[in-house]
CSV table of C-alpha atoms in Angstrom, one decimal:
chain,number,residue,atom,x,y,z
A,264,ASP,CA,-184.2,4.3,34.5
A,265,VAL,CA,-180.8,4.6,36.1
A,266,GLN,CA,-181.0,5.5,39.8
A,267,LEU,CA,-178.5,6.1,42.5
A,268,GLN,CA,-179.8,6.0,46.0
A,269,ALA,CA,-177.5,7.6,48.5
A,270,SER,CA,-177.7,7.3,52.3
A,271,GLY,CA,-175.7,8.3,55.3
A,272,GLY,CA,-174.1,11.6,56.1
A,273,GLY,CA,-174.9,13.9,59.0
A,274,SER,CA,-173.0,16.0,61.5
A,275,VAL,CA,-170.1,14.8,63.6
A,276,GLN,CA,-167.2,16.1,65.6
A,277,ALA,CA,-163.6,16.1,64.2
A,278,GLY,CA,-162.0,12.7,64.6
A,279,GLU,CA,-165.2,10.8,64.3
A,280,SER,CA,-166.4,8.5,61.5
A,281,LEU,CA,-169.3,8.3,59.1
A,282,THR,CA,-170.4,5.8,56.4
A,283,LEU,CA,-172.0,6.8,53.1
A,284,SER,CA,-173.8,4.2,51.0
A,285,CYS,CA,-174.9,4.3,47.4
A,286,THR,CA,-177.1,1.8,45.6
A,287,LEU,CA,-177.2,1.5,41.9
A,288,SER,CA,-180.2,0.3,39.8
A,289,GLY,CA,-180.8,0.3,36.1
A,290,LEU,CA,-177.2,-0.5,35.1
A,291,PRO,CA,-175.0,-3.7,35.4
A,292,PHE,CA,-172.9,-3.1,38.5
A,293,ASP,CA,-170.0,-5.0,36.8
A,294,GLU,CA,-169.9,-2.5,34.0
A,295,VAL,CA,-169.7,0.9,35.8
A,296,ALA,CA,-167.4,3.1,37.7
A,297,ILE,CA,-169.2,4.3,40.8
A,298,GLY,CA,-168.3,6.4,43.8
A,299,TRP,CA,-168.3,9.7,45.5
A,300,PHE,CA,-167.7,13.3,44.7
A,301,ARG,CA,-168.0,16.2,47.1
A,302,GLN,CA,-168.5,19.9,46.8
A,303,ALA,CA,-167.7,22.3,49.6
A,304,PRO,CA,-169.1,25.9,49.6
A,305,GLY,CA,-167.3,28.0,47.1
A,306,LYS,CA,-165.4,25.1,45.7
A,307,GLU,CA,-165.6,22.9,42.7
A,308,ARG,CA,-166.9,19.4,42.9
A,309,GLU,CA,-164.1,16.9,43.3
A,310,GLY,CA,-163.7,13.2,43.2
A,311,VAL,CA,-163.3,11.6,46.6
A,312,SER,CA,-163.3,7.9,46.0
A,313,LEU,CA,-164.3,5.8,43.0
A,314,PHE,CA,-164.6,2.1,42.4
A,315,ALA,CA,-165.0,-0.2,39.5
A,316,LYS,CA,-165.1,-4.0,39.7
A,317,SER,CA,-163.0,-4.3,36.5
A,318,ALA,CA,-160.3,-1.9,37.7
A,319,GLY,CA,-157.2,-2.8,39.7
A,320,ARG,CA,-157.7,-0.6,42.6
A,321,PRO,CA,-160.0,2.2,43.8
A,322,PHE,CA,-159.3,5.8,43.4
A,323,TYR,CA,-158.8,8.1,46.4
A,324,ALA,CA,-158.2,11.8,46.4
A,325,ALA,CA,-154.9,12.6,48.1
A,326,SER,CA,-156.7,14.5,50.9
A,327,VAL,CA,-158.6,11.3,52.0
A,328,LYS,CA,-156.0,8.6,51.4
A,329,GLY,CA,-155.5,6.6,54.6
A,330,ARG,CA,-158.7,7.9,56.1
A,331,PHE,CA,-161.5,6.9,53.7
A,332,SER,CA,-162.2,3.4,52.4
A,333,ILE,CA,-164.6,2.4,49.6
A,334,THR,CA,-166.0,-1.1,49.5
A,335,SER,CA,-168.5,-2.8,47.3
A,336,ASP,CA,-171.4,-5.2,48.0
A,337,ASN,CA,-171.8,-6.6,44.5
A,338,ALA,CA,-174.9,-8.6,45.5
A,339,ARG,CA,-176.7,-5.4,46.4
A,340,ASN,CA,-175.2,-3.2,43.8
A,341,THR,CA,-174.0,-0.9,46.5
A,342,VAL,CA,-170.8,0.9,47.4
A,343,HIS,CA,-170.0,2.1,50.9
A,344,LEU,CA,-167.6,4.9,51.8
A,345,GLN,CA,-166.2,4.5,55.3
A,346,MET,CA,-164.9,7.9,56.4
A,347,ASN,CA,-162.6,7.9,59.4
A,348,SER,CA,-160.7,10.7,61.2
A,349,LEU,CA,-163.0,13.3,59.7
A,350,ASN,CA,-161.9,16.9,59.9
A,351,PRO,CA,-163.7,20.2,59.2
A,352,GLU,CA,-162.1,20.3,55.7
A,353,ASP,CA,-164.3,17.2,54.9
A,354,THR,CA,-167.4,19.3,55.3
A,355,ALA,CA,-169.3,19.2,52.0
A,356,VAL,CA,-172.2,17.9,50.1
A,357,TYR,CA,-171.3,14.4,48.9
A,358,TYR,CA,-172.7,13.1,45.7
A,359,CYS,CA,-172.8,9.5,44.4
A,360,ALA,CA,-172.1,9.1,40.7
A,361,ALA,CA,-171.8,6.4,38.2
A,362,THR,CA,-170.8,6.0,34.6
A,363,ASN,CA,-170.3,3.2,32.1
A,364,MET,CA,-166.7,1.9,32.1
A,365,ALA,CA,-164.9,2.2,28.8
A,366,SER,CA,-161.7,0.6,29.9
A,367,THR,CA,-160.1,-0.7,33.0
A,368,TRP,CA,-159.1,2.8,34.1
A,369,ILE,CA,-161.5,4.5,36.5
A,370,PRO,CA,-162.4,7.9,35.2
A,371,VAL,CA,-161.8,10.6,37.8
A,372,GLY,CA,-163.2,13.8,36.3
A,373,ARG,CA,-166.7,14.8,37.3
A,374,ASN,CA,-167.6,15.6,33.6
A,375,MET,CA,-167.0,11.9,32.8
A,376,TYR,CA,-169.9,10.8,35.1
A,377,LYS,CA,-173.3,10.5,33.5
A,378,TYR,CA,-175.4,9.5,36.4
A,379,TRP,CA,-175.8,11.3,39.7
A,380,GLY,CA,-177.6,10.7,42.9
A,381,GLN,CA,-179.0,13.3,45.3
A,382,GLY,CA,-176.4,14.9,47.5
A,383,THR,CA,-176.0,14.2,51.2
A,384,LEU,CA,-174.5,16.7,53.6
A,385,VAL,CA,-171.6,15.9,55.8
A,386,THR,CA,-170.7,18.4,58.4
A,387,VAL,CA,-167.6,18.1,60.6
A,388,SER,CA,-167.3,20.4,63.5
A,389,SER,CA,-164.0,21.2,65.2
């Protein structure tokens, strides 16, 4: 079975930082795109940051560029999302997701991701 185990999240003040982690099992880490989506109340689920070992560079949503950074620990099949300078607009349930890579392009649409982990809530207070 494919499993995505997410950890991290919590409640912070604006300007503070959090780190989310997601560990993949059941799929070769070298052959997937993996990363984070988020869904705020009343909004659609959107891609935040996505990584693939075979791709040139990670994907970042425009709203998080320069503040969030995704890194991989290939030995542990884990990606970490370092979130800095958090603001209330970052408040959402964050979901780890993965899918098999079909090319060197990282898919961005949520419908292109086959495997999902449990959500973790990030709350940023002003």
